[in-house]
PDB file of C-alpha atoms and ligand atoms in Angstrom:
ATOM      1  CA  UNK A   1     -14.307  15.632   7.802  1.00  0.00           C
ATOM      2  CA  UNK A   2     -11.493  13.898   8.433  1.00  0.00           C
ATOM      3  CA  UNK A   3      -8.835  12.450   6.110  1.00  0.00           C
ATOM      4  CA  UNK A   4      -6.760   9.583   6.440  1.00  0.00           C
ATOM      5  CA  UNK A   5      -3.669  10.824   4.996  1.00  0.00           C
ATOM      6  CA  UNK A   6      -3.653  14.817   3.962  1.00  0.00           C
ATOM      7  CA  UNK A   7      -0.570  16.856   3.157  1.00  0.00           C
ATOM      8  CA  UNK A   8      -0.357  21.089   2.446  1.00  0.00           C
ATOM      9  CA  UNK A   9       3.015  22.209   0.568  1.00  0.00           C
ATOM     10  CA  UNK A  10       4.256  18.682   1.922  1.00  0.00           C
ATOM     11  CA  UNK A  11       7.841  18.800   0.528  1.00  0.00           C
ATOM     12  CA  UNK A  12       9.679  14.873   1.267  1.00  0.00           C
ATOM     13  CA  UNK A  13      13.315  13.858   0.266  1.00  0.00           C
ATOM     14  CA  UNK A  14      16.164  13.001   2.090  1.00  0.00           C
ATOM     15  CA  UNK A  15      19.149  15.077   4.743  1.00  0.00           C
ATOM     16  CA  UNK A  16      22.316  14.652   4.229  1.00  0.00           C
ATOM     17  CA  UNK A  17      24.849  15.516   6.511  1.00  0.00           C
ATOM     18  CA  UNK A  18      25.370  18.826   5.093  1.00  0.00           C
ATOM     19  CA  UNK A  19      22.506  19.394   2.766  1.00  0.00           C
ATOM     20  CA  UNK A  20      19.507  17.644   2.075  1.00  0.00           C
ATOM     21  CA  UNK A  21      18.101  16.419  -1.768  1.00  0.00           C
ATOM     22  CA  UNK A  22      14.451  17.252  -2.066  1.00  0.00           C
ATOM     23  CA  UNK A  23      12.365  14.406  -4.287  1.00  0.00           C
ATOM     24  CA  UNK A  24       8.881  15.761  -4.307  1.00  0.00           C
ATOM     25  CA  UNK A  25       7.891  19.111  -3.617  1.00  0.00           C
ATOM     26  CA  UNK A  26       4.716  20.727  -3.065  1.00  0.00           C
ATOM     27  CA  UNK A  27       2.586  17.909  -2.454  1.00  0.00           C
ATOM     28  CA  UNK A  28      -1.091  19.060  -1.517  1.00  0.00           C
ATOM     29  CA  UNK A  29      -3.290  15.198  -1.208  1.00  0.00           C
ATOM     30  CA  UNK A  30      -6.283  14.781   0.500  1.00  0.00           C
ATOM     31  CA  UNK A  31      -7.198  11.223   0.970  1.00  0.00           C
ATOM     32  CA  UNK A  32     -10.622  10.365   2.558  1.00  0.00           C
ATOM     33  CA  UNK A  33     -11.141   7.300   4.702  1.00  0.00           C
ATOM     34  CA  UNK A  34     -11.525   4.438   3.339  1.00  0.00           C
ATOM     35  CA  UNK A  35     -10.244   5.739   0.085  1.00  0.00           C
ATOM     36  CA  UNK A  36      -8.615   3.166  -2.110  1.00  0.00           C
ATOM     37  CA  UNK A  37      -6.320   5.048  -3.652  1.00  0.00           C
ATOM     38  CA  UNK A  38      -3.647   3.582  -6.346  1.00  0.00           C
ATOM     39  CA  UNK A  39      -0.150   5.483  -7.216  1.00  0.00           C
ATOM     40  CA  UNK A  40       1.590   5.529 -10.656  1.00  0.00           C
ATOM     41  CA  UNK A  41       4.739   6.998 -11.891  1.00  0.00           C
ATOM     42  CA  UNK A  42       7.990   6.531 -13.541  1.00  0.00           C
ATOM     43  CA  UNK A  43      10.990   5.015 -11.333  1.00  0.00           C
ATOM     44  CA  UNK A  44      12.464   7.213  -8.852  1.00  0.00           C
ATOM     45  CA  UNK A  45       9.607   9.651  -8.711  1.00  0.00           C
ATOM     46  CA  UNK A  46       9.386   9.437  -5.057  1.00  0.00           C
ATOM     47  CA  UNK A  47       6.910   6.904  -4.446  1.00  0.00           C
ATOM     48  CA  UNK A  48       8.047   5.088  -1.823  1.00  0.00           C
ATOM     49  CA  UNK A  49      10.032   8.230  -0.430  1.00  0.00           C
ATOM     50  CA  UNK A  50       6.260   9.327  -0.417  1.00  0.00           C
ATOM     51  CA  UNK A  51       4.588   6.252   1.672  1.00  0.00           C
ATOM     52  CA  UNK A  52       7.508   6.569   4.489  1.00  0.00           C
ATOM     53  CA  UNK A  53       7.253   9.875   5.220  1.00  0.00           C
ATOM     54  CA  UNK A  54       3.315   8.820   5.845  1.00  0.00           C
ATOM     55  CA  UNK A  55       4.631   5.755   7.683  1.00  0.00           C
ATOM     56  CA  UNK A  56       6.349   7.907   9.805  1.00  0.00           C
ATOM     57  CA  UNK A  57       9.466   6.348   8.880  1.00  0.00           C
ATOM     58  CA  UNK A  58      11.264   9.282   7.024  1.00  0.00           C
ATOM     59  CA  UNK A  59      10.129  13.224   8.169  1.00  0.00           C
ATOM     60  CA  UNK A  60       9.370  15.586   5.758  1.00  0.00           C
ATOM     61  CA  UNK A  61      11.655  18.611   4.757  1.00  0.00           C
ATOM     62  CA  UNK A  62       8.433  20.755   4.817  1.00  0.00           C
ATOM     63  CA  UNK A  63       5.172  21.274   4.343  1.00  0.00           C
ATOM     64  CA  UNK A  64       2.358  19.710   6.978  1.00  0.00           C
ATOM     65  CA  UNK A  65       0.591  16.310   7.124  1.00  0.00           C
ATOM     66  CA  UNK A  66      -1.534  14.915   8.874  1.00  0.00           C
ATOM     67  CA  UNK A  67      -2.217  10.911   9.102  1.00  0.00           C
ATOM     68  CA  UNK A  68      -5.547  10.049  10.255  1.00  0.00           C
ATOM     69  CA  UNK A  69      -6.227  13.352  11.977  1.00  0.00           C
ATOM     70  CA  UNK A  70      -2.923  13.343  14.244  1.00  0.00           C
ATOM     71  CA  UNK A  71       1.279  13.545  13.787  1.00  0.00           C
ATOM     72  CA  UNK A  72       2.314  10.382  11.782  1.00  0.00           C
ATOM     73  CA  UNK A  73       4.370   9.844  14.770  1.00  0.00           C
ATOM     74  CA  UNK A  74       1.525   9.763  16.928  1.00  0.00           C
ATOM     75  CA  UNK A  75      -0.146   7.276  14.905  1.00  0.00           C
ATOM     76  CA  UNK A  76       2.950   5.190  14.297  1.00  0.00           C
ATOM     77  CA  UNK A  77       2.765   4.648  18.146  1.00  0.00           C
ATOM     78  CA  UNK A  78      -0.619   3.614  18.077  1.00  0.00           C
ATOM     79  CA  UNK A  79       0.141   0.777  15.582  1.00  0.00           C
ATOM     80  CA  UNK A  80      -2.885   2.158  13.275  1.00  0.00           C
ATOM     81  CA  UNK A  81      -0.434   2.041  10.222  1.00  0.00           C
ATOM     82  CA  UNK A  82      -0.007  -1.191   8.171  1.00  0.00           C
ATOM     83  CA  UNK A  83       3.108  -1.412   5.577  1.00  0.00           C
ATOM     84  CA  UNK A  84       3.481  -4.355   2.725  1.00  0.00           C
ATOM     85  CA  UNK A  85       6.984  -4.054   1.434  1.00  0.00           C
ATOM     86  CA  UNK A  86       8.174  -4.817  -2.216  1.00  0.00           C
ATOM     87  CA  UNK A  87       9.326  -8.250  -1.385  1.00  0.00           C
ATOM     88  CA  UNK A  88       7.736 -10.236   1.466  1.00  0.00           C
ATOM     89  CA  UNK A  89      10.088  -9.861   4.628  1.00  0.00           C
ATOM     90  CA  UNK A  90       9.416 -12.769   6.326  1.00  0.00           C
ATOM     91  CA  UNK A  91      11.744 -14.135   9.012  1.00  0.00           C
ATOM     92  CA  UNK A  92      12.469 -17.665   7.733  1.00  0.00           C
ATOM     93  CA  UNK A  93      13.167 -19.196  10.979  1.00  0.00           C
ATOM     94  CA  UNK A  94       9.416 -18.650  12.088  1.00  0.00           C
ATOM     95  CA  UNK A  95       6.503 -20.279  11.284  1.00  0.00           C
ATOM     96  CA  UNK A  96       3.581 -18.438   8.870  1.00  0.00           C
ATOM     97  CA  UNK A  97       1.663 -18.432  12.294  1.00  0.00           C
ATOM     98  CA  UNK A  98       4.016 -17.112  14.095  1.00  0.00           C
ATOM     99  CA  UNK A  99       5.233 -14.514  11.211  1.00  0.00           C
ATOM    100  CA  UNK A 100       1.714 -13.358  10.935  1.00  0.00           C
ATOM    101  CA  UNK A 101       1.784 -12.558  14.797  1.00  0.00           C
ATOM    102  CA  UNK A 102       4.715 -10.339  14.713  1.00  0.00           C
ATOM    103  CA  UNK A 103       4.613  -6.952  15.338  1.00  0.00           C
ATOM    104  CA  UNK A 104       3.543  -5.563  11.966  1.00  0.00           C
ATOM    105  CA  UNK A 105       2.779  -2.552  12.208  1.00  0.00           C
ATOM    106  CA  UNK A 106       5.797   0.337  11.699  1.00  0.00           C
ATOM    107  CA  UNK A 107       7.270   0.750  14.621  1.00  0.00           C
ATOM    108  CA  UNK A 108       4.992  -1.447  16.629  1.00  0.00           C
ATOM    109  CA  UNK A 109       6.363  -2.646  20.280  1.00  0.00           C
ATOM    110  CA  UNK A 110       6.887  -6.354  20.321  1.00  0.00           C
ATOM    111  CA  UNK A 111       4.122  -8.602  20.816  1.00  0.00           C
ATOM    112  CA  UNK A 112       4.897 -11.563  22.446  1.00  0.00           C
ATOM    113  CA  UNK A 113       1.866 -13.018  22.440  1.00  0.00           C
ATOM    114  CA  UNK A 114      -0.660 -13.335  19.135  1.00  0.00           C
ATOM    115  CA  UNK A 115      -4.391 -14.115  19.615  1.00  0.00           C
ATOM    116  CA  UNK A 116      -4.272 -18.193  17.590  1.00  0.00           C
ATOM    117  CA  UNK A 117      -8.502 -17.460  16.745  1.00  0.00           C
ATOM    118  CA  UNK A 118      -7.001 -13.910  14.969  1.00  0.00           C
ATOM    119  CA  UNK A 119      -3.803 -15.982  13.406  1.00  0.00           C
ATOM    120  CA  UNK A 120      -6.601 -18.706  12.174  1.00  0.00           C
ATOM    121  CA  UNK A 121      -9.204 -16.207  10.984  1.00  0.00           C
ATOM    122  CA  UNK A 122      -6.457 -14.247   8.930  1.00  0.00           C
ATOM    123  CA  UNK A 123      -4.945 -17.599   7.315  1.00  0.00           C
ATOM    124  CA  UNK A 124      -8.595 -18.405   6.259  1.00  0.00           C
ATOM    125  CA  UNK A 125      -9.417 -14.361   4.687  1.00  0.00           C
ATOM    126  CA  UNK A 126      -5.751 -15.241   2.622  1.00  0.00           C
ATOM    127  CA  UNK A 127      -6.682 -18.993   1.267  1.00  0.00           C
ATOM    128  CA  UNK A 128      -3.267 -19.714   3.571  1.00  0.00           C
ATOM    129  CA  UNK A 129      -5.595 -22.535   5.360  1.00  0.00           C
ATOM    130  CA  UNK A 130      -3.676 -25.095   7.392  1.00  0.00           C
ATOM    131  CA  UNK A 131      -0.339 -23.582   6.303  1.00  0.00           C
ATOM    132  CA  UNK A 132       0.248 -21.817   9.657  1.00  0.00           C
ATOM    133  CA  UNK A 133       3.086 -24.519  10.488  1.00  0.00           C
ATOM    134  CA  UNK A 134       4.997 -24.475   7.696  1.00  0.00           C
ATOM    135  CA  UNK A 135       8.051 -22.054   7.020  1.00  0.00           C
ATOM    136  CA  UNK A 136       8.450 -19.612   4.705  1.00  0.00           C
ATOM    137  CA  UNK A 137      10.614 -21.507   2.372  1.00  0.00           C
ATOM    138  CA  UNK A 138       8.108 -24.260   2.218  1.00  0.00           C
ATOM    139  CA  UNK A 139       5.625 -21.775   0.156  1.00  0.00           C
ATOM    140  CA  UNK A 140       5.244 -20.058  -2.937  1.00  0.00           C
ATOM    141  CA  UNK A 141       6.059 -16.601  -3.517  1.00  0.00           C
ATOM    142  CA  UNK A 142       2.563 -15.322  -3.731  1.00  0.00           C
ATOM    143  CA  UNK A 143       1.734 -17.328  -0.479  1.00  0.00           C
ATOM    144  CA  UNK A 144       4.731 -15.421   0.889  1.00  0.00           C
ATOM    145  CA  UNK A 145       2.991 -12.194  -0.160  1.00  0.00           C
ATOM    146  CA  UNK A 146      -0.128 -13.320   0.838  1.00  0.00           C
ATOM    147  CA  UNK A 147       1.395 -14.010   4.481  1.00  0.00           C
ATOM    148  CA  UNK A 148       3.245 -10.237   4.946  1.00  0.00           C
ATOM    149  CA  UNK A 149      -0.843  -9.005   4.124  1.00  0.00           C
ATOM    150  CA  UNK A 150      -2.062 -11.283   6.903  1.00  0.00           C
ATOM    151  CA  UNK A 151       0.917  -9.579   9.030  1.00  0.00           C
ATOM    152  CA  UNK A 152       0.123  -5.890   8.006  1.00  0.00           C
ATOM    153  CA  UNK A 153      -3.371  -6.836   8.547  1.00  0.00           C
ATOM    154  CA  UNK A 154      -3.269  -8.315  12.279  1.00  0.00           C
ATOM    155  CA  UNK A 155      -3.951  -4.629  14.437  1.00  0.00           C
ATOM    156  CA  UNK A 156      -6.697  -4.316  12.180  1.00  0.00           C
ATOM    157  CA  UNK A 157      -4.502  -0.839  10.714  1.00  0.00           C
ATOM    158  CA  UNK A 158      -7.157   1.898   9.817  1.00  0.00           C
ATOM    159  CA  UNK A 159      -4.626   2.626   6.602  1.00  0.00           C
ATOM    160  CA  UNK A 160      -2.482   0.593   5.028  1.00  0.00           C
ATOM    161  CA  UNK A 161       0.903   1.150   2.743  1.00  0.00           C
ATOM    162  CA  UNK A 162       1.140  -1.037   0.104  1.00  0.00           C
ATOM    163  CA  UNK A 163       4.316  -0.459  -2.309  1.00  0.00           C
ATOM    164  CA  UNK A 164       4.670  -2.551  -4.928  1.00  0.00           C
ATOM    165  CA  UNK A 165       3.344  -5.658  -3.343  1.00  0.00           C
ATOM    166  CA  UNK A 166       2.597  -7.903  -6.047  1.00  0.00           C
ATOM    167  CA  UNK A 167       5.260  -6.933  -8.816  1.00  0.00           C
ATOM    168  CA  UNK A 168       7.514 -10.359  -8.521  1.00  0.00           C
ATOM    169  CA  UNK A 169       4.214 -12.323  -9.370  1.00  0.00           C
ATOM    170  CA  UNK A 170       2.580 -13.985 -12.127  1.00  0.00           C
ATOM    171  CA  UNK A 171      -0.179 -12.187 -14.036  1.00  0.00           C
ATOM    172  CA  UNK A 172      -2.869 -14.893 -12.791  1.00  0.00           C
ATOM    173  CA  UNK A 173      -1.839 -14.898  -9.364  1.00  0.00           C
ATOM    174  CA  UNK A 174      -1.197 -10.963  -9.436  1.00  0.00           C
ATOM    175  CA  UNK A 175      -5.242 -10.922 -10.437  1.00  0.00           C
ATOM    176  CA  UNK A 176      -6.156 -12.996  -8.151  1.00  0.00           C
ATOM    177  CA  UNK A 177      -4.536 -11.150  -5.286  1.00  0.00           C
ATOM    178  CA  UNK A 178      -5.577  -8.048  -6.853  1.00  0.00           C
ATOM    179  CA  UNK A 179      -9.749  -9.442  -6.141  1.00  0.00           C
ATOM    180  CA  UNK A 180      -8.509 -10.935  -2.804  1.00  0.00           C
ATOM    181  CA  UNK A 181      -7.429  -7.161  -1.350  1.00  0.00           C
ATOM    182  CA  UNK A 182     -10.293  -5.675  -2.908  1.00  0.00           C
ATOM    183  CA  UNK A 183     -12.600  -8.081  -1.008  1.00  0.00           C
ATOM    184  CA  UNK A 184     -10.564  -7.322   2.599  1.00  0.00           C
ATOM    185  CA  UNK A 185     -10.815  -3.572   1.825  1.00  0.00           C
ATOM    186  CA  UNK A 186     -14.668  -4.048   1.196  1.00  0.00           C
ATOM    187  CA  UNK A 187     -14.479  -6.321   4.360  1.00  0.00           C
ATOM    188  CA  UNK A 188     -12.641  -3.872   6.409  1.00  0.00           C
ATOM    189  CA  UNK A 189     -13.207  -0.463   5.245  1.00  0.00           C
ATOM    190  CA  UNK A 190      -9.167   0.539   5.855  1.00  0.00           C
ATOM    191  CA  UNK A 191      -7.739   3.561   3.734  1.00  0.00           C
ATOM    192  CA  UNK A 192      -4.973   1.943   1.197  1.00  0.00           C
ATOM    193  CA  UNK A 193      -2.482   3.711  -0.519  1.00  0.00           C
ATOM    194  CA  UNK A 194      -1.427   1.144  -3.067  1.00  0.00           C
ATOM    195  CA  UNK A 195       1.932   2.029  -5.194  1.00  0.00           C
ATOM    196  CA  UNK A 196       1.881   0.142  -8.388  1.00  0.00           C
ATOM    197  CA  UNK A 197       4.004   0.008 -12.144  1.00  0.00           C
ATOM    198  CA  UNK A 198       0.888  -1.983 -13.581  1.00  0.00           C
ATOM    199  CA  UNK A 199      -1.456   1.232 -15.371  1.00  0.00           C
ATOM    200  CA  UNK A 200      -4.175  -2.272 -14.937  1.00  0.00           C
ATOM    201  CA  UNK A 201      -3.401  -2.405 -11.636  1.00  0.00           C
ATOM    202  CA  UNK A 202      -4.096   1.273 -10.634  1.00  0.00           C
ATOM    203  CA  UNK A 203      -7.097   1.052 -12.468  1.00  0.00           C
ATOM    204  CA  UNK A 204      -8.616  -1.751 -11.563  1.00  0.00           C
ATOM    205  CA  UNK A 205      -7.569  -1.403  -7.744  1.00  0.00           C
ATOM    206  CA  UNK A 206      -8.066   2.524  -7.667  1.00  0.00           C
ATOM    207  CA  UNK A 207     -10.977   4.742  -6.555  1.00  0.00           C
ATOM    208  CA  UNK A 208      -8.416   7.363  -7.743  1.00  0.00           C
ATOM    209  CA  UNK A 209      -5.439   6.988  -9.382  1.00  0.00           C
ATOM    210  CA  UNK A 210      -2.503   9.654  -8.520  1.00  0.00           C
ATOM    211  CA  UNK A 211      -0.052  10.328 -11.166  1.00  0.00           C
ATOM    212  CA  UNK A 212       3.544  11.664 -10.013  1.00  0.00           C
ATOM    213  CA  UNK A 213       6.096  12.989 -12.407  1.00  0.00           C
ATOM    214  CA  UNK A 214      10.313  13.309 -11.799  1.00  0.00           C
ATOM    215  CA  UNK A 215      12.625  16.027 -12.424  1.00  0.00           C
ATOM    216  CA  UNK A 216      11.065  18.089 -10.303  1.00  0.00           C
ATOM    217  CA  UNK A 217       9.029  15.226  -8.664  1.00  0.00           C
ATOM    218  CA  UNK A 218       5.388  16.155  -7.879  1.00  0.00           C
ATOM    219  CA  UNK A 219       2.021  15.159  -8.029  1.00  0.00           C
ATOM    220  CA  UNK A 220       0.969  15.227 -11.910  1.00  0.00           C
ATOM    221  CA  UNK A 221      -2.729  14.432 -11.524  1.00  0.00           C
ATOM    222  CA  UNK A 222      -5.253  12.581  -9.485  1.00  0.00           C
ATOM    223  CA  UNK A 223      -7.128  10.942 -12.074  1.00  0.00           C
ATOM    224  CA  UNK A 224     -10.908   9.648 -10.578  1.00  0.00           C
ATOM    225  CA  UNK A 225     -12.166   6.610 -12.009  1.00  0.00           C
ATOM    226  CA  UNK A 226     -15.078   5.900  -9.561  1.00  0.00           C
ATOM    227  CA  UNK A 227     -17.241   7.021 -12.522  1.00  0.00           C
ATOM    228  CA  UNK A 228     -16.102   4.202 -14.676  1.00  0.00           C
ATOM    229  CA  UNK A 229     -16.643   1.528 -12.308  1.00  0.00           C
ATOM    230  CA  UNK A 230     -19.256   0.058  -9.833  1.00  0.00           C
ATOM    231  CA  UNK A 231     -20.027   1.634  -6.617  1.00  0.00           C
ATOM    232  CA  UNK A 232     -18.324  -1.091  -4.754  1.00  0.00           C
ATOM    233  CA  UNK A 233     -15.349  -0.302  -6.744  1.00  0.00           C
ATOM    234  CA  UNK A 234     -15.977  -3.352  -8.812  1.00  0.00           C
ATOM    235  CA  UNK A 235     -15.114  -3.489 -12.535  1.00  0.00           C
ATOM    236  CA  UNK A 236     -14.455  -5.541 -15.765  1.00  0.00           C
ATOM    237  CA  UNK A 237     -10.991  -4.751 -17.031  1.00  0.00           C
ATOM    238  CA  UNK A 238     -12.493  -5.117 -20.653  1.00  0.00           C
ATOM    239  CA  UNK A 239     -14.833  -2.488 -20.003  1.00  0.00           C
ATOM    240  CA  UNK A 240     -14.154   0.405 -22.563  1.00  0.00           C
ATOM    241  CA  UNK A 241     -14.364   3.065 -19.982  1.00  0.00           C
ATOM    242  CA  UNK A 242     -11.914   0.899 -17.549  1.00  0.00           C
ATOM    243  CA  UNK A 243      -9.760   0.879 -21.253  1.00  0.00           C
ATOM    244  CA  UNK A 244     -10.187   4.335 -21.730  1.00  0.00           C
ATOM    245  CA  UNK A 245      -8.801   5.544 -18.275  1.00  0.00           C
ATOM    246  CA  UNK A 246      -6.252   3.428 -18.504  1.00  0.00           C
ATOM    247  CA  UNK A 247      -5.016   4.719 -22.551  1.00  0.00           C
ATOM    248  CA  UNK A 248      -5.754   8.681 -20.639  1.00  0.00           C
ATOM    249  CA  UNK A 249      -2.825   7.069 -17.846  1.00  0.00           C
ATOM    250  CA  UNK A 250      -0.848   5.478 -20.372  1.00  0.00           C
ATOM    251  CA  UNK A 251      -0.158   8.545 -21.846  1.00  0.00           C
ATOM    252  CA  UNK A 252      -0.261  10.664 -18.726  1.00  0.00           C
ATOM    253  CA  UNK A 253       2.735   8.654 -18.064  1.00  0.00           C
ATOM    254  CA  UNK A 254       4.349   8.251 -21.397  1.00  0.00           C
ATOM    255  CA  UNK A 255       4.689  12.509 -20.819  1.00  0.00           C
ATOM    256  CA  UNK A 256       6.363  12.440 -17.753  1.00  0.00           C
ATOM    257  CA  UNK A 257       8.590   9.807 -17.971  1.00  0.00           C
TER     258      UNK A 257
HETATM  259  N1  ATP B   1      18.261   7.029   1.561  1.00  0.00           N
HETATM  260  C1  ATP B   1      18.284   7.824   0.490  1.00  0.00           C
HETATM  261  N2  ATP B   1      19.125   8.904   0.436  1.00  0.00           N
HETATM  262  C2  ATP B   1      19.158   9.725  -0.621  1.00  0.00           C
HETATM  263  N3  ATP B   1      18.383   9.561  -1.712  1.00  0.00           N
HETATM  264  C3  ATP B   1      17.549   8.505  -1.744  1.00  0.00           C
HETATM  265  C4  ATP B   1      17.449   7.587  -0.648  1.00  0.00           C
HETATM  266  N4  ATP B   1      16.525   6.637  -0.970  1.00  0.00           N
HETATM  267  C5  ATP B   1      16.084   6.961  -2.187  1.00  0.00           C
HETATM  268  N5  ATP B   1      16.674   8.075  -2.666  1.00  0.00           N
HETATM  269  C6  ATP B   1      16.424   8.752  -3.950  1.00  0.00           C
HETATM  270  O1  ATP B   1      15.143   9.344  -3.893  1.00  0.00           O
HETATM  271  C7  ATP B   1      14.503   9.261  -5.168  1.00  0.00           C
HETATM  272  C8  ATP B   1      13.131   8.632  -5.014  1.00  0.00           C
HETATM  273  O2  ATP B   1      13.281   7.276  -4.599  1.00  0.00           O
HETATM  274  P1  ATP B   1      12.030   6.340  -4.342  1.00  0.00           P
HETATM  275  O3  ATP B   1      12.538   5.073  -3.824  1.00  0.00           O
HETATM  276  O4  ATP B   1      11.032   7.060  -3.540  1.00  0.00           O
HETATM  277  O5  ATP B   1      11.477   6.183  -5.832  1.00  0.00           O
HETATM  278  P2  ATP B   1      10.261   5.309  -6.352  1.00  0.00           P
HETATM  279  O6  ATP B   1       9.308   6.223  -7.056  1.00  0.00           O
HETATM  280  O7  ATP B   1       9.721   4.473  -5.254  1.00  0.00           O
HETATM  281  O8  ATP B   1      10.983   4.401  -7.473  1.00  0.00           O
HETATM  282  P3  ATP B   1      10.702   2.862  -7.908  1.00  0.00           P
HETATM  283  O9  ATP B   1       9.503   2.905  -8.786  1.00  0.00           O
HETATM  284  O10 ATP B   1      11.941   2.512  -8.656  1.00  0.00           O
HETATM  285  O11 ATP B   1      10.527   2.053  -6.666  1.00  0.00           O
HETATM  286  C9  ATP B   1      15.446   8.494  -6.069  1.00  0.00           C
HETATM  287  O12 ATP B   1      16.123   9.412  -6.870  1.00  0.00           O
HETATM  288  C10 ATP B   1      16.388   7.798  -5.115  1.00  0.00           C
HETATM  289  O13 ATP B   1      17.648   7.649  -5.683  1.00  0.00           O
HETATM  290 MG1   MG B   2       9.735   2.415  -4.832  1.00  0.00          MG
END
């Protein structure tokens, strides 16, 4: 079988000039495709050090992985990879339509030309219908969100890097994004690796939640809550198992933060 992302002794951190400061060490994941799989853990764990190394953006001090059966650099070339930063980066001097047609994917080579039926179809899976012409200024900060998904989403990646993509949003819109991704992933059947502070969010997004601890930074656990929801993934966030995984989390991180 192959995985989508899969590490062995994967050590990630960052060179200096003269030495180099290592943030996770010993990182053995196996993620299978089409895995949704969410990421907790306390700040400066290594999360995001964790999805750029994948992303091909940062190499690894040492260890091995493998990104959907090849190098990550190999698959950064073929634009396969998808990344949704913190805070939409959207160039305000461009149109939605013509942010969504960048070239989204890490490293990507510039497109100069977008398909308009792809641009159209995306606007329409995002509720962003008939906004293609307006700027990013002109829209609200979960539409901006809603655009750099449309973006990531344009190559069609076969796994996508989420990190933190909905934390600057309100609680209803945050759900409501949270239902919108689940339907694309359904839709789509792309890997995610979603990073996440919300223990709700992990939960209710996650086939698997992975738990990663600082000081030394590694992976904690890799909690599976498949059994506690539907087998499209689906759940009610009142459900006492959902509440039970997520008080087992709770204090899973409480202890390692
Ligand atoms: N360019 C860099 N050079 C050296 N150290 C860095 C660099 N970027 C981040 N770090 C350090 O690496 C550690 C992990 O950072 P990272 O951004 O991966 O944490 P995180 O888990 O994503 O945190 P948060 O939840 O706050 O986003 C931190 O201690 C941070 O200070
Ligand atoms: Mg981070």
């Amino acid at each position: 079988m192959t995985f989508a992302v899969q590490t062995r002794n994967l050590d990630v951190g960052y060179r200096n000039a003269d030495d180099s400061v290592t943030v996770l060490s010993g990182v053995d994941l196996a993620v299978e495709a089409g895995e949704f799989l969410t990421i907790l853990g306390p700040s400066g764990c290594g999360k995001s050090t964790l999805l750029r190394v994948v992303a091909d953006l940062l190499e690894p001090l040492g260890g091995e992985i493998s990104v959907l059966g090849d190098k990550p650099h190999t698959v950064r070339s073929r634009r396969d990879v998808g990344f949704v930063f913190q805070d939409a980066t959207l160039l305000p001097w461009r149109t939605v339509a013509a942010n969504i047609g960048l070239p989204t994917v890490v490293g990507g080579r510039h497109a100069s030309k977008f398909d308009p039926n792809r641009i159209t179809e995306l606007l329409q899976l995002l509720g962003l219908d008939g906004l293609g012409d307006r700027f990013p200024h002109q829209l609200s900060g979960g539409q901006r969100q809603r655009v750099a998904i449309a973006r990531a989403l344009l190559n069609e990646p076969k796994l996508l890097l989420m990190d933190e993509p909905f934390g600057a949003l309100d609680e209803i819109t945050r759900d409501r994004l949270n239902d919108e991704l689940l339907t694309i992933w359904r839709r789509t059947g792309t890997t995610i690796l979603f990073v996440t502070h919300s223990i709700m969010e992990a939960v209710y997004l996650g086939q698997r939640v992975m738990m990663l601890a600082a000081n030394p930074g590694r992976i904690v656990n890799v909690v599976d809550i498949r059994t506690a929801k539907s087998p499209d993934n689906s759940c009610k966030r009142e459900d006492p198992a959902i509440i039970s995984a997520m008080a087992e989390l709770r204090q899973m991180l409480e202890q390692v933060s």
